[in-house]
Coordinates of C-alpha atoms in Angstrom, one line a residue:
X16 CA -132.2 62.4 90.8
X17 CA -134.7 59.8 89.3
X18 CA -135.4 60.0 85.5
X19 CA -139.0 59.5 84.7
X20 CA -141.5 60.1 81.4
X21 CA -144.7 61.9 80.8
X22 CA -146.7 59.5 80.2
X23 CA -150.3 61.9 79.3
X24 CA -149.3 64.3 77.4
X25 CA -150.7 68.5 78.2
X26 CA -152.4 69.9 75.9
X27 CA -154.1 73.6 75.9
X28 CA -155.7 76.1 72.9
X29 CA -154.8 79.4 72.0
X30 CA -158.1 80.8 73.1
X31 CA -161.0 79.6 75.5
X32 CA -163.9 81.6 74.6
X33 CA -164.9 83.2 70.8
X34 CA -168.2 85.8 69.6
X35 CA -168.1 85.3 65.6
X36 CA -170.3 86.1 63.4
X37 CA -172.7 83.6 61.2
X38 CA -170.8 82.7 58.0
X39 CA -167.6 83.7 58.8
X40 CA -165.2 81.5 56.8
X41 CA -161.7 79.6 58.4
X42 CA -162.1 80.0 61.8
X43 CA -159.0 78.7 63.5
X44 CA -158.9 76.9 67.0
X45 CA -154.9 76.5 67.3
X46 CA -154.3 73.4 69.3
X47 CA -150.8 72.6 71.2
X48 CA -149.4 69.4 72.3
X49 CA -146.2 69.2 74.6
X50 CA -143.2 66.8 73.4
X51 CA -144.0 63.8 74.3
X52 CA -141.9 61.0 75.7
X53 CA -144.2 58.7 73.5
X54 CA -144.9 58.9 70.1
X55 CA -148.1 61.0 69.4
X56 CA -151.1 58.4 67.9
X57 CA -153.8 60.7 67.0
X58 CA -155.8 64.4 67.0
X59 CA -159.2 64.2 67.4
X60 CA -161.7 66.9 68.5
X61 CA -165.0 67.0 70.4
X62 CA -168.1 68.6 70.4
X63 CA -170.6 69.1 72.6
X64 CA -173.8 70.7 72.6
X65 CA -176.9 71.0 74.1
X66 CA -175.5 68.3 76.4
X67 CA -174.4 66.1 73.5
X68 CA -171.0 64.5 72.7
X69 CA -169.7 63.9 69.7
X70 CA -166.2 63.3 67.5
X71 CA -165.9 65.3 64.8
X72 CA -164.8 63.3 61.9
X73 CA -162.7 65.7 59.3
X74 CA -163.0 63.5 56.5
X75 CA -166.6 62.8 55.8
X76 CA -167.4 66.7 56.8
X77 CA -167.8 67.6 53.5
X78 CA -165.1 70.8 53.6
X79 CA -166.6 71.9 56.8
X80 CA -163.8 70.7 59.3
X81 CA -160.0 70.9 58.3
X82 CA -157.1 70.3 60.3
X83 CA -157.6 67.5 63.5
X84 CA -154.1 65.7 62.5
X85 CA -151.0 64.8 63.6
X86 CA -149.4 67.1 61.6
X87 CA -151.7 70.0 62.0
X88 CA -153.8 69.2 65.2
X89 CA -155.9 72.6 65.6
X90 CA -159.2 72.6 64.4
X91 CA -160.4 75.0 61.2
X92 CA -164.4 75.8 60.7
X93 CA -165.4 76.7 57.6
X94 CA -168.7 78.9 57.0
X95 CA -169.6 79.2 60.9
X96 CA -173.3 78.4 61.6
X97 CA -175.1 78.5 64.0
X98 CA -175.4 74.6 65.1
X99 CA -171.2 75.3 65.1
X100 CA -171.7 77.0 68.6
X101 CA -170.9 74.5 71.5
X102 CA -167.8 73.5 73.5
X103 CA -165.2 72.4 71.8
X104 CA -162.3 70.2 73.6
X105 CA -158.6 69.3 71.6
X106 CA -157.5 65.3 72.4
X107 CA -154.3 63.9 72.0
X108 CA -153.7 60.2 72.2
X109 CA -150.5 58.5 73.4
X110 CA -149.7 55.0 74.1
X111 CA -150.0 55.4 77.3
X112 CA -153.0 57.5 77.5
X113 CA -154.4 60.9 76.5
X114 CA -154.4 64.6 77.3
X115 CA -157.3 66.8 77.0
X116 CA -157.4 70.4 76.6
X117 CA -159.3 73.2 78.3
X118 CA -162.8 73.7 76.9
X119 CA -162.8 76.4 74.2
X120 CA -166.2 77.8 73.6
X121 CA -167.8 78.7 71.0
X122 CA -170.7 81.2 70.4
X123 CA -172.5 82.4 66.7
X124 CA -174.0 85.8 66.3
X125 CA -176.3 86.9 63.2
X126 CA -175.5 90.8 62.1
X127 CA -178.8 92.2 61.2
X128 CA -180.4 92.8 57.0
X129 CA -180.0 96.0 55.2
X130 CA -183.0 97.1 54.1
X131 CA -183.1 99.8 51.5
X132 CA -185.4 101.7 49.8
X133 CA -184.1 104.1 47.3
X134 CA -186.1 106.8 47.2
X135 CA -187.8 109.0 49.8
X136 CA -190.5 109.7 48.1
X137 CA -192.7 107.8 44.9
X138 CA -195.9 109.6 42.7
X139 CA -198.0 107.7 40.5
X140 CA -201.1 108.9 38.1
X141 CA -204.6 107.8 39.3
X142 CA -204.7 104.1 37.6
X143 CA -201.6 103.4 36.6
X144 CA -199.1 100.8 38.1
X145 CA -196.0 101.8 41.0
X146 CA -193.2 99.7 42.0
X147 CA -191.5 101.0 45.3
X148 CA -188.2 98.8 45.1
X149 CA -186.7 97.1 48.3
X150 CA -183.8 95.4 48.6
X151 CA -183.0 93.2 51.2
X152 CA -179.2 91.9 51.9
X153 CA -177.5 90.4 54.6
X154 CA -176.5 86.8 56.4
X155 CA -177.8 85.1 58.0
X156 CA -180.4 85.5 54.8
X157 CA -183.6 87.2 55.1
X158 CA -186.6 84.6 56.5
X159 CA -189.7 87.1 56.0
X160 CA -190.2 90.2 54.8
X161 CA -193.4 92.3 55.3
X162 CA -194.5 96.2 54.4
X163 CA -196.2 98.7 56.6
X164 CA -198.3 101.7 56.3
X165 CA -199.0 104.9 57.8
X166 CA -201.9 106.3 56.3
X167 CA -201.3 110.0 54.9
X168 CA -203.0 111.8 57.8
X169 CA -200.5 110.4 60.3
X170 CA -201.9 108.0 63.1
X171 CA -199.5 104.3 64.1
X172 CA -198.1 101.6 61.0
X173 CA -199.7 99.2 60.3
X174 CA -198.9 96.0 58.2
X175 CA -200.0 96.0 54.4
X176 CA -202.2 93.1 53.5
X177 CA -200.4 92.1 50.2
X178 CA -202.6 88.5 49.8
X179 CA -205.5 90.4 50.6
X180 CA -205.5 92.8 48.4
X181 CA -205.6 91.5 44.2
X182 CA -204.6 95.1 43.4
X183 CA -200.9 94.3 45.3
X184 CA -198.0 91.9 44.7
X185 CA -194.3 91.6 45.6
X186 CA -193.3 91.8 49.4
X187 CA -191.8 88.1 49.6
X188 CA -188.4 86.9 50.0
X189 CA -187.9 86.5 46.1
X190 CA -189.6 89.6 44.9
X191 CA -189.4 91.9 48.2
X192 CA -190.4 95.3 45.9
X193 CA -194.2 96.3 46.6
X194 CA -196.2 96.6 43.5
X195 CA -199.5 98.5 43.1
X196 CA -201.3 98.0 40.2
X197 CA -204.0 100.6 39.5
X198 CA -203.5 103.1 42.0
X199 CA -206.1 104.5 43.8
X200 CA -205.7 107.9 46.4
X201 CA -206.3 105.1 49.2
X202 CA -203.1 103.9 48.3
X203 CA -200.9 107.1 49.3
X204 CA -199.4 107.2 52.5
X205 CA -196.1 106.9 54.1
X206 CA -194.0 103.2 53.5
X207 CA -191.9 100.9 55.1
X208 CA -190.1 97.8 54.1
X209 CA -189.2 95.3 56.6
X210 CA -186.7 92.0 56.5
X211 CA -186.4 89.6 59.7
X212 CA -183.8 87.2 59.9
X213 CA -182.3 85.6 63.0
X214 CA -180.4 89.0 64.0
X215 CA -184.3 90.6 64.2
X216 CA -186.5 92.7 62.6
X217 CA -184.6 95.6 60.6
X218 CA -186.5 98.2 58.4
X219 CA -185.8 100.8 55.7
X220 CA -186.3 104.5 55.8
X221 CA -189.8 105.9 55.2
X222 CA -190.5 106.3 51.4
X223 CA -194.1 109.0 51.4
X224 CA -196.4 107.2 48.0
X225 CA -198.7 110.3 46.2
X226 CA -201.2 109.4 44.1
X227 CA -202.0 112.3 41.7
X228 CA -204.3 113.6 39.0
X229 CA -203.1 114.0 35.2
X230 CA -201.9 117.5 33.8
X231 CA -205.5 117.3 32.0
X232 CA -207.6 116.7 35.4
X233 CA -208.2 118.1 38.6
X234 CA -208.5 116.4 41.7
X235 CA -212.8 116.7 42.5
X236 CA -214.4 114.4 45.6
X237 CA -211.4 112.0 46.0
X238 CA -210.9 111.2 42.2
X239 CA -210.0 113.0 38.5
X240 CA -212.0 115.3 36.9
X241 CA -211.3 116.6 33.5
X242 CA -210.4 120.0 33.6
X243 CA -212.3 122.7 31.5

């Protein structure tokens, strides 16, 4: 029997293949490296995406890559994104050469907003100012939000012209609540908040807006009359 040594080293991953969703925080990729005949020189990973190649380099990442060392050669990711999807391969480098592991790859997924609008329904006096709150939560975070209308006698929705209209504000991603400053009875209808982010469109339940008359005035012609 001959005696001989290894002189690449075999090296394989726990997993080949993950689905995880954007943000997710430590996100292991164990790497194993058989015993070598030879002492082990380095751990390095690559990268490749979109048909480019690259080293990751664990001490300029700025906390974003951990691990990649002789000590500990898997590979930790820290707040996934979605430029982290890509093929991912484990190296180990011997003196006489170096072993490369299967490809293990990697795929992001957004989970889509929660959009939320407390009430079912909102009334508001003839002239006076109405804030229907929205709230809009989730990441990836939201990248437009919007409002839409069904006028009270039914028909499709349609979207609310907030820049259009001097009388409206709110609807953005800082202030997503729709304000309506001196409401008129061509303000009442049925609601709709809506927040997009890279997941989709998602929407809040269908809040119904009624503008009404004072305890002092009736409703005459499509405005207030005082009542006598």
């Amino acid at each position: 029997m001959s005696n001989y040594l290894i002189d690449v080293p075999v090296v394989w991953l726990s997993r080949s293949d993950d689905f995880v969703l954007y943000g997710t925080r430590n996100l292991n990729i164990d790497c194993w490296i058989s015993t070598p005949d030879y002492p082990l020189l380095s751990v390095v990973w690559q990268k490749t995406r979109y048909g480019v190649t690259t080293q990751l380099n664990v001490a300029i990442s700025n906390g974003k890559y951990s691990g990649s060392s002789l000590v500990h050669p898997g590979l930790t990711i820290n707040n996934a994104e979605f430029t982290d999807s890509g093929s991912y391969v484990c190296i180990a480098t011997y003196l006489r050469g170096n072993g490369y592991s299967p490809a293990y790859v990697l795929n992001i997924y957004a989970s889509a907003l929660t959009v939320t609008i407390p009430s079912s329904t909102y009334s508001v006096l003839l002239g006076n100012q109405i804030s229907i709150t929205c709230t809009v939560s989730g990441s990836p975070s939201a990248t437009n939000v919007y409002w839409m209308k069904q006028q009270t006698n039914g028909g499709s929705f349609s979207n609310v012209d907030i820049a259009g209209n001097n009388r409206y504000s709110g609807g953005t991603l800082s202030s997503p609540t729709l304000v309506i400053n001196s409401a008129q009875f061509s303000d009442e209808g049925n609601y709709r908040c809506h927040g997009v982010n890279a997941a989709g469109d998602a929407n809040s339940i269908v809040t119904n807006l009624d503008v009404t008359c004072s305890e002092y005035n009736i409703m005459q012609h499509g405005s207030c009359s005082l009542y006598i």
